[in-house]
Short mmCIF file of C-alpha atoms in Angstrom, two decimals:
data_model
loop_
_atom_site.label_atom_id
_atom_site.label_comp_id
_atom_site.label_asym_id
_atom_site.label_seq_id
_atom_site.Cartn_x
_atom_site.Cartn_y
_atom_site.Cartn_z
CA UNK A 31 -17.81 210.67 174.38
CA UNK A 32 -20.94 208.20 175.86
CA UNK A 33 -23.01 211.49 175.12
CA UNK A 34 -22.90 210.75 171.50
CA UNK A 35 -23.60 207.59 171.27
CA UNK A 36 -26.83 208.65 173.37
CA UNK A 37 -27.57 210.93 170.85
CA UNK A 38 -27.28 208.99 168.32
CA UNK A 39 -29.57 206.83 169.46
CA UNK A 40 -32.17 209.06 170.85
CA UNK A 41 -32.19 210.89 167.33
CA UNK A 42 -32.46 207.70 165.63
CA UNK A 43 -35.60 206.69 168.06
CA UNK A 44 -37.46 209.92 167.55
CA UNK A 45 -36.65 210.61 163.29
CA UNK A 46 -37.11 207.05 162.70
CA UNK A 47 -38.32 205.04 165.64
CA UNK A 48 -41.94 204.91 164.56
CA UNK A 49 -42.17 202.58 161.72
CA UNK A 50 -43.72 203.22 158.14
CA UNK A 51 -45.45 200.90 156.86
CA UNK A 52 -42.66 199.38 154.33
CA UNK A 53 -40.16 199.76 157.76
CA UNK A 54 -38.72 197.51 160.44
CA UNK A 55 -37.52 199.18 164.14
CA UNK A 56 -36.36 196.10 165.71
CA UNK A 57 -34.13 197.27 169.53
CA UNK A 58 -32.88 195.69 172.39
CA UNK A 59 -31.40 197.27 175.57
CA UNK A 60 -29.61 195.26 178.05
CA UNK A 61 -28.58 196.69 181.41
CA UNK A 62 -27.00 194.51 184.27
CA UNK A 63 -25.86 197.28 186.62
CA UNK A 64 -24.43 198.28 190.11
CA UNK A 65 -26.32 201.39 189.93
CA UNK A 66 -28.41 202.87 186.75
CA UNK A 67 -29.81 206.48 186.56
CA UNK A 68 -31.78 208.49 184.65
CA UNK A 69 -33.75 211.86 184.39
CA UNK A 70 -34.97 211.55 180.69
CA UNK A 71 -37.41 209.50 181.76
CA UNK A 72 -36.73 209.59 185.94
CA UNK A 73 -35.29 205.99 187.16
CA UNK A 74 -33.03 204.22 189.14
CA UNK A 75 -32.48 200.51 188.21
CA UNK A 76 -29.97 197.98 189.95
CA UNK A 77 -29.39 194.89 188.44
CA UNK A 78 -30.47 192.98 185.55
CA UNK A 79 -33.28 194.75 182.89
CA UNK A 80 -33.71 194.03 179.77
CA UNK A 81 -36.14 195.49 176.91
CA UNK A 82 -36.58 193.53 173.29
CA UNK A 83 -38.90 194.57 170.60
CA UNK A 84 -39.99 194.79 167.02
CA UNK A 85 -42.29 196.72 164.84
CA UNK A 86 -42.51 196.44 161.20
CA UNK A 87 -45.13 195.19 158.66
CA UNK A 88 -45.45 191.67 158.49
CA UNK A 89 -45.81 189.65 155.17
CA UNK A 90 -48.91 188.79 153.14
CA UNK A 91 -49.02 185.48 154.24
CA UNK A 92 -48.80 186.18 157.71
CA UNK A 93 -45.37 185.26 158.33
CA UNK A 94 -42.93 187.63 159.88
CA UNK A 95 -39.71 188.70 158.53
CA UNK A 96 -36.83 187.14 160.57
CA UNK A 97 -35.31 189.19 163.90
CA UNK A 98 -33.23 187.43 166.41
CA UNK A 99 -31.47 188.18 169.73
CA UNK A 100 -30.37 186.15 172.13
CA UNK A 101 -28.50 186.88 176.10
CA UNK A 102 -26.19 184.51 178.05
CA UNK A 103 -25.84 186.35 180.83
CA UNK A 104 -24.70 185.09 184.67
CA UNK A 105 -26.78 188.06 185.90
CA UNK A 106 -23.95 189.24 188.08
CA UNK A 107 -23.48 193.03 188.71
CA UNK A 108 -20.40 192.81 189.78
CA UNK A 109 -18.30 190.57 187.39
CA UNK A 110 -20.97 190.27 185.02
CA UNK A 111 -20.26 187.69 182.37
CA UNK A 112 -22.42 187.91 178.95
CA UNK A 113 -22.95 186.92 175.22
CA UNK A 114 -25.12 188.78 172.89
CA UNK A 115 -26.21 188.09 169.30
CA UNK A 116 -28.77 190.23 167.67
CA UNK A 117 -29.44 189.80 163.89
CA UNK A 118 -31.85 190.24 161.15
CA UNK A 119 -33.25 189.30 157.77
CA UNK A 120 -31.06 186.17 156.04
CA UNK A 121 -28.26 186.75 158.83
CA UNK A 122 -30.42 185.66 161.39
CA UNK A 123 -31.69 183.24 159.52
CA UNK A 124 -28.82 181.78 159.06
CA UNK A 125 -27.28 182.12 162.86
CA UNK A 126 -30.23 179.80 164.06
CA UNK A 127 -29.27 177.22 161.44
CA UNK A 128 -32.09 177.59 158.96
CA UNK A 129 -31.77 178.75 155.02
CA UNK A 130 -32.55 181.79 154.20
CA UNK A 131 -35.45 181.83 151.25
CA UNK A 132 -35.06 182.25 148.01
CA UNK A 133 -34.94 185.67 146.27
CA UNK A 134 -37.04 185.81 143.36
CA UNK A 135 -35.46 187.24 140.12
CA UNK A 136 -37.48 189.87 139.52
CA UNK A 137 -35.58 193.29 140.16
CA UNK A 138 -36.47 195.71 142.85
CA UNK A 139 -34.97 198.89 142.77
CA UNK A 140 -35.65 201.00 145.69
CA UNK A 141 -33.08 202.69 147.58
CA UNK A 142 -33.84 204.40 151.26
CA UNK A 143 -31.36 205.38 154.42
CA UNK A 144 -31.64 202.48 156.92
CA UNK A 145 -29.48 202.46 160.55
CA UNK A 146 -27.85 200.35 162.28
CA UNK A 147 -26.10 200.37 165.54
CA UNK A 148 -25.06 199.55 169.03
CA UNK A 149 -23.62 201.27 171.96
CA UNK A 150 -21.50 199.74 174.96
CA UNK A 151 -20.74 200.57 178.21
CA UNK A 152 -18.66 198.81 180.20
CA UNK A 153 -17.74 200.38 183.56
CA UNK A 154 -18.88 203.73 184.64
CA UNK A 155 -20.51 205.74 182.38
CA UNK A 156 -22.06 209.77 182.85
CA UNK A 157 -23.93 211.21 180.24
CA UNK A 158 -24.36 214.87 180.43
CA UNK A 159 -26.88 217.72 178.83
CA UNK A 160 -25.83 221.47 179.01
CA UNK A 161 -22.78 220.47 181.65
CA UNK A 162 -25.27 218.50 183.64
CA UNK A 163 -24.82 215.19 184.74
CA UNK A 164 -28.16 213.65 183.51
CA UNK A 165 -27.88 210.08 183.65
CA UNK A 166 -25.11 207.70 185.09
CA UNK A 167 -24.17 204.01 184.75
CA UNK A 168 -22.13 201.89 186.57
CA UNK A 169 -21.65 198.25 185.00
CA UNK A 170 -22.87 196.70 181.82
CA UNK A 171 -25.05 198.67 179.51
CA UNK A 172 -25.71 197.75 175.59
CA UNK A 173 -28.30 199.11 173.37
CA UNK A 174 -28.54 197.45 169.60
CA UNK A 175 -31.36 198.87 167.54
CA UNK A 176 -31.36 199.12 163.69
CA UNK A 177 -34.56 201.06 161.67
CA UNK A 178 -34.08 199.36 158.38
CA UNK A 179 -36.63 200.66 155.66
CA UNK A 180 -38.60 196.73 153.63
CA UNK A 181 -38.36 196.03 150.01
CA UNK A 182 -41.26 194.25 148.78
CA UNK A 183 -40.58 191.70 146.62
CA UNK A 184 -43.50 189.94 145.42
CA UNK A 185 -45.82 189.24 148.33
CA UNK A 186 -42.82 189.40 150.85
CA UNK A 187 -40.68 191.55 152.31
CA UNK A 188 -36.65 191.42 151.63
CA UNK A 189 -35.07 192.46 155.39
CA UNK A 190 -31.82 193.30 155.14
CA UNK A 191 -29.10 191.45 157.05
CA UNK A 192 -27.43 193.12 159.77
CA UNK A 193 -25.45 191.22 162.77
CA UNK A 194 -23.81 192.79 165.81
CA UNK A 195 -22.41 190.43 168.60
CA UNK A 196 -20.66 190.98 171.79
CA UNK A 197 -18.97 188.22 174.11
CA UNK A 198 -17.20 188.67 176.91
CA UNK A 199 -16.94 184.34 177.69
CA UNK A 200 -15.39 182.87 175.37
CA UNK A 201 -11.35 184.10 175.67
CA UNK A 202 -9.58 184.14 172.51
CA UNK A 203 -5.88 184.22 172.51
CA UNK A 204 -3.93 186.04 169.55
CA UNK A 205 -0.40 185.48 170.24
CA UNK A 206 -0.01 184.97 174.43
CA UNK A 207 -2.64 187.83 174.23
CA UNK A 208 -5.67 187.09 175.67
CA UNK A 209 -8.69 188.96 174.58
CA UNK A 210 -11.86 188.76 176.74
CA UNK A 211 -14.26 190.78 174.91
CA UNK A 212 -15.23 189.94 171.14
CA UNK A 213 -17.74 192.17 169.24
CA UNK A 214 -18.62 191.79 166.26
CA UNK A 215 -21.12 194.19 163.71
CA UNK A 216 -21.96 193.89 160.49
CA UNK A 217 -24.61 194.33 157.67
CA UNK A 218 -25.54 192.94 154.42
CA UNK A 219 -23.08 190.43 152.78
CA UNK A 220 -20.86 190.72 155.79
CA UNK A 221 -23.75 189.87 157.91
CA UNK A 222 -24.57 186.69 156.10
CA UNK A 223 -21.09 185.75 156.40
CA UNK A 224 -20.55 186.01 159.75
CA UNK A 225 -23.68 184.68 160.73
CA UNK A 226 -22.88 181.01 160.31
CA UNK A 227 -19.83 181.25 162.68
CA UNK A 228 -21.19 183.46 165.53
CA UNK A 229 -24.84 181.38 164.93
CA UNK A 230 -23.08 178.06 165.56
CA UNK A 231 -22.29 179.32 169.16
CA UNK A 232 -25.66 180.10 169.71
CA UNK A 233 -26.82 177.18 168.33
CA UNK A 234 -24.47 175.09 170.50
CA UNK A 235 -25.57 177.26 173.56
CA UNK A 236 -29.49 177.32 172.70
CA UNK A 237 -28.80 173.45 172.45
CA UNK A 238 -27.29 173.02 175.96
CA UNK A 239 -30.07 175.00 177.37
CA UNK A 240 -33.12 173.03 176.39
CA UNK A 241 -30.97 170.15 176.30
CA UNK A 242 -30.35 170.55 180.53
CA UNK A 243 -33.68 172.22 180.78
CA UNK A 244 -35.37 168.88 179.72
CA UNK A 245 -32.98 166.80 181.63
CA UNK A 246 -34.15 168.82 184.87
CA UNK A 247 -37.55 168.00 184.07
CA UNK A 248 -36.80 164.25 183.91
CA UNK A 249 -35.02 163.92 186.63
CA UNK A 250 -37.51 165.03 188.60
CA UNK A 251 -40.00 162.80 186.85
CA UNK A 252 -38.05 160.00 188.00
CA UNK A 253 -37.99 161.38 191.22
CA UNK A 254 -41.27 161.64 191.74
CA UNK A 255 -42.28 157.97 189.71
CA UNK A 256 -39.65 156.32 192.53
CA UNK A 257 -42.91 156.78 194.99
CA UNK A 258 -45.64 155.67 192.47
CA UNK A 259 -47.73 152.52 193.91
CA UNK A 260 -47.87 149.18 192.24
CA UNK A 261 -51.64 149.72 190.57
CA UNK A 262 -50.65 153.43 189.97
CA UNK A 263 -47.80 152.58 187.39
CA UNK A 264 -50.32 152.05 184.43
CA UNK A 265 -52.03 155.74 184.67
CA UNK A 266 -48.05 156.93 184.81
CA UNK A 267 -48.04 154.99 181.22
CA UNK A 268 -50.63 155.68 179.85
CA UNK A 269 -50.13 159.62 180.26
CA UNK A 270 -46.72 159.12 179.09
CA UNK A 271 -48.12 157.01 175.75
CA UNK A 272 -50.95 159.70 175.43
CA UNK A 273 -47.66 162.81 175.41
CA UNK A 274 -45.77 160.21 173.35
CA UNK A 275 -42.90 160.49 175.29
CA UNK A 276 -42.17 157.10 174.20
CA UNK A 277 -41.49 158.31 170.76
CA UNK A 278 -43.41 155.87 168.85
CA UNK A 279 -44.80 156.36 165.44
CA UNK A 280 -48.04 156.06 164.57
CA UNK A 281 -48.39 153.27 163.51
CA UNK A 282 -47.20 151.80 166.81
CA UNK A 283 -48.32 154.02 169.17
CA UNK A 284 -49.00 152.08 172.27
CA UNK A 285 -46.87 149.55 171.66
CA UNK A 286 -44.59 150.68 174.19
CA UNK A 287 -47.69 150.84 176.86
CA UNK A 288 -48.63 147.36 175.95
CA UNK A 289 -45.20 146.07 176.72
CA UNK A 290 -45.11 148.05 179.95
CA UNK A 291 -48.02 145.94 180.99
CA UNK A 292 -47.08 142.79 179.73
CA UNK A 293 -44.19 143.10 182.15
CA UNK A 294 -46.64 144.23 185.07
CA UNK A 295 -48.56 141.77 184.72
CA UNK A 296 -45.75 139.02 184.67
CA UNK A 297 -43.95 141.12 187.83
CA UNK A 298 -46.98 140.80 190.28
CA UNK A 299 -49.02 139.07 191.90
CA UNK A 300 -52.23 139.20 194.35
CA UNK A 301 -52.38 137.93 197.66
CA UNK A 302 -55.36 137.39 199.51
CA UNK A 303 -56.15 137.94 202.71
CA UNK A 304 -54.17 135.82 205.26
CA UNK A 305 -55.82 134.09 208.48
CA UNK A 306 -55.20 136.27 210.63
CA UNK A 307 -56.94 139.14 208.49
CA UNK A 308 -59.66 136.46 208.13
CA UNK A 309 -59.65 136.06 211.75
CA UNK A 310 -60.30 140.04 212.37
CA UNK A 311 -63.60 140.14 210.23
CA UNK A 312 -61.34 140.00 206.75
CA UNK A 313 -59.43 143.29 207.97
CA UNK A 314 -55.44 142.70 208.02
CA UNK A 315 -53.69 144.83 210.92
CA UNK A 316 -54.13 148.30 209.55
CA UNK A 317 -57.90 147.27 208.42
CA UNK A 318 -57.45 146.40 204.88
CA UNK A 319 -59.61 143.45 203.76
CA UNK A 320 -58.99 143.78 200.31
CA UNK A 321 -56.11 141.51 198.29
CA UNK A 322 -52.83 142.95 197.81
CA UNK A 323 -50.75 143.47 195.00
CA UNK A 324 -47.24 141.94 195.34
CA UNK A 325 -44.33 142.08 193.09
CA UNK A 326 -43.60 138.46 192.76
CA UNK A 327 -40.87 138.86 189.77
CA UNK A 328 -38.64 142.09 190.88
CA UNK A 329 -36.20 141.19 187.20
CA UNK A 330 -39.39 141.65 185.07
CA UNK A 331 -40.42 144.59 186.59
CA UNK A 332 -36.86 146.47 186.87
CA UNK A 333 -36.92 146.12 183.39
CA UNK A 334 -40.22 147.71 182.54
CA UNK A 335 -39.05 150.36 185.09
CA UNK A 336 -35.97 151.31 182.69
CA UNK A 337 -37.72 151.09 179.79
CA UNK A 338 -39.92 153.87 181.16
CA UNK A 339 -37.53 155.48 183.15
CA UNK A 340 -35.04 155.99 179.69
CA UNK A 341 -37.14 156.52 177.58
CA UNK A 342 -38.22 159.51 179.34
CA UNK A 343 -34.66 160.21 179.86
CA UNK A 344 -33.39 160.55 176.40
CA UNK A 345 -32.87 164.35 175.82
CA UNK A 346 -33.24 165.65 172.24
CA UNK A 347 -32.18 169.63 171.70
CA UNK A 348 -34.18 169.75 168.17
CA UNK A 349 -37.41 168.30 170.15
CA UNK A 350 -38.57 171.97 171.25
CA UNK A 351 -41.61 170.89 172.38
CA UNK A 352 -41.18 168.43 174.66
CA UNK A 353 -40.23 170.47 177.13
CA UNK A 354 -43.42 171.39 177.14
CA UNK A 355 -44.61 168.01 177.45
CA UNK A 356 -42.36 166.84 179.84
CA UNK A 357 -43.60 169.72 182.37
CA UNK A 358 -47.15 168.05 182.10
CA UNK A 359 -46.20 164.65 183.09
CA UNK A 360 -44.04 165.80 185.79
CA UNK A 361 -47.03 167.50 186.88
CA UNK A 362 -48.81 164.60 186.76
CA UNK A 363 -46.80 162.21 188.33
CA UNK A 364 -45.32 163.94 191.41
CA UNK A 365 -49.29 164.98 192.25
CA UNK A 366 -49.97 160.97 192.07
CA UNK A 367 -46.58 160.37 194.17
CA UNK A 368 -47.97 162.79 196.57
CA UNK A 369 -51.85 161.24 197.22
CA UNK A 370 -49.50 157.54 197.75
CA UNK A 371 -47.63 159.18 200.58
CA UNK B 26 -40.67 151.54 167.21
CA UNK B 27 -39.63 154.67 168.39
CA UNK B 28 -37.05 157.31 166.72
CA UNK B 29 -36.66 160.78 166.83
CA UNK B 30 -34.28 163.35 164.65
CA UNK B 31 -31.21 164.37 165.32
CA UNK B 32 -27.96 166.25 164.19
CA UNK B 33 -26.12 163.15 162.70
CA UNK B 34 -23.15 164.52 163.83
CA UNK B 35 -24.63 163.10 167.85
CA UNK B 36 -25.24 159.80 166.17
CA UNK B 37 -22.76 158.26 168.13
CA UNK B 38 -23.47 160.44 171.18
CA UNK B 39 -26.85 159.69 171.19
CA UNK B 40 -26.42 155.40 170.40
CA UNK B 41 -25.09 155.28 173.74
CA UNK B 42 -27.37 157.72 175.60
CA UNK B 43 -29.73 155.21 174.53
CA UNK B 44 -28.55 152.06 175.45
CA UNK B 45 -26.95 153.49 178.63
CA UNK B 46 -28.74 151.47 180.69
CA UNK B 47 -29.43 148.39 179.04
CA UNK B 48 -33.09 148.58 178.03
CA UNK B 49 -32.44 149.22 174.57
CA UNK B 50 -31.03 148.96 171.36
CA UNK B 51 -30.40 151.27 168.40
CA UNK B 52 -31.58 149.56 165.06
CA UNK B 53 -29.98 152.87 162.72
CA UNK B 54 -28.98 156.40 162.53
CA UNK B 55 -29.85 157.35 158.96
CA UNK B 56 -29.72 160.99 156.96
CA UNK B 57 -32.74 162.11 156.09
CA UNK B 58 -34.00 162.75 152.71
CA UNK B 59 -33.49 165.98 150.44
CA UNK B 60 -30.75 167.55 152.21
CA UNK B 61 -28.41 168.16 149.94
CA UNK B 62 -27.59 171.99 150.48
CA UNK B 63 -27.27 171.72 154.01
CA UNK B 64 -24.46 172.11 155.26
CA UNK B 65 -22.32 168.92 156.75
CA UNK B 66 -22.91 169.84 160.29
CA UNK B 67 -26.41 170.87 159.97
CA UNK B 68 -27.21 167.54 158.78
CA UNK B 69 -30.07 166.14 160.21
CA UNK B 70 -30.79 162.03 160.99
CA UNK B 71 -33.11 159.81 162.22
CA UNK B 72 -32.35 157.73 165.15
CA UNK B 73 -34.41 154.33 165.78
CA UNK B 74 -34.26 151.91 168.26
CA UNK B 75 -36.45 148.76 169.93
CA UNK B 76 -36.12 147.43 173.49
CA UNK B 77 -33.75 145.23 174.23
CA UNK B 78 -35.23 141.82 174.99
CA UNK B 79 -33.50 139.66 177.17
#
């Protein structure tokens, strides 16, 4: 019966959705649908929505105790394809690869109800009230939400660990039968041991992502630096060195930048004028009277080129903010690619 | 010289992401310090290398 599950949920929401101060509502709701209704409160959604949140105290020293949840999804509606981890306290934690903090010896003995739980829908789905249909569903549909009461222990809280998973990507085959949809849900020791094997997928899949996400930025960096002028390759350096893309210590930063140049330098040469530029006033054909930069060693200055060109190329998952930084100097050099053109 | 930290498990991986095209060289792939608890493939490294002069 979907009703229940509703139920459950909706009474959970309203007799413990608004958090105490020593209590942690942390819920996500994931819909990727043909067709979604609802009269409680009126809406029609098609396609992908998604809600995440958390309230609950935070700790004396302003850090937060430790939620996660995470989507794969290929946002299809109608073979949708999707992973889901959602975790909390030393579980989740754990699933992101970091260790959980110590507990402190002194004993805490406080004892409270605390829920935990998800619902699924996979397919069609018609919740009713009184023999009425009320709300429908047609596609994917999870809910996860767990109202889990703090224990404070010292100046911190302790969160309790709870895990619940679903997968429906990775096949798993149990003797020639193959299984396409893995869940997984769990709290407190359970929770911490299952978090290190369902974590290590999202860790491997969290790695990919920003792993290809900053290999899309470079490549377009590259891209773009393929139509940067002679005398414009030093600013392209020198905003690289100043992002320390380069990677340098530092104690050598710049050292990079100062080879760059090196290179230039050796790579080019300037021309002046020739007679017949002389012979127009000093202007050459297009009306150019100043000397002209000419790359006079192209070995020297391929290699400077890959030096640059790999070194913003190198991808590094654990590097979360470069990203960032590699946004900024794509910025920056496709808009001085552009005023060459 | 530059470096940055990996999973030491990519150590390999990332030696020849590196000198994939010839402009430089990996000097070492070392464990860093104080990670004893951690488990095996959690284990973190630094990664240096200098360009490759010809």
């Amino acid at each position: 019966m979907k009703w229940r599950t509703s139920i459950i949920f909706i009474l959970a929401s309203l007799t413990m959705g608004c958090a105490s101060r020593d209590e942690a509502v942390f819920v996500t709701s994931t819909s990727i649908s043909v067709l979604e209704g609802d009269t409680k409160p009126a809406g029609l959604n098609v396609g992908y929505k998604r809600v995440e949140g958390y309230i609950g105290p935070n700790n004396a020293d302003g850090t937060a105790p430790p939620v996660l949840a995470s989507i794969e999804s290929n946002s299809s509606i109608t073979n949708p394809k999707y992973r889901q981890l959602y975790a909390t306290g030393d579980a989740a934690v754990i699933a992101v690869g970091g260790q959980p903090a110590a507990v402190s010896t002194g004993s805490v003995t406080k004892s409270d109800v605390m829920f935990f739980g998800t619902s699924t829908n996979i397919g069609l789905s018609i919740g009713t009230t009184s023999d009425i249909p009320d709300s429908f569903n047609l596609g994917y549909k999870r809910q996860e939400l767990s109202v889990i009461p703090l224990v404070k222990d010292g100046d911190k809280y302790r969160y309790p660990s709870v895990i619940a998973s679903i997968d429906n990507v990775t096949e798993t085959s149990v003797e020639n039968v193959s299984l396409n949809t893995n869940q997984f849900f769990a709290s407190g020791n359970a929770a911490r041991a299952l978090a290190p094997e369902l974590g290590n997928t999202f860790i491997e899949r969290s790695n990919v992502t920003l792993d290809a996400a900053q290999k899309v930025e470079s490549s377009s960096i590259l891209s773009c630096y393929s139509g940067i002028a002679l005398n414009d390759l030093e600013k392209v350096w020198r905003h690289a060195t100043d992002l320390n893309l380069f990677r340098e210590g530092e104690a050598e930063l710049g050292e990079i930048y100062t080879f760059l140049m090196e290179q230039l330098d050796s790579a080019v040469g300037v021309i002046a004028p020739t007679p017949n530029s002389v012979e127009n006033g000093g202007a050459d054909t297009r009306g150019n009277n100043s000397p002209q930069i000419v790359v006079t060693n192209y070995d020297v200055l391929v290699n400077a080129n890959k030096v640059y060109s790999q070194s913003v190329n190198i991808s590094n998952a654990l590097e979360t903010d470069r990203l960032v930084d590699l946004k900024q100097h794509r910025a920056f050099v496709c808009g001085l690619s552009k005023t060459n053109r | 010289m530059p470096s940055m930290t990996i999973l030491c498990k990519e150590c390999a991986k990332k030696k020849r992401e590196i000198e994939e095209n010839g402009a430089f060289e990996v000097v070492s792939c070392k464990p860093l310090s104080a990670q004893q608890n951690v488990p095996e493939e959690q284990k973190k490294c630094e990664i240096k290398w200098k360009i490759r002069r010809s």
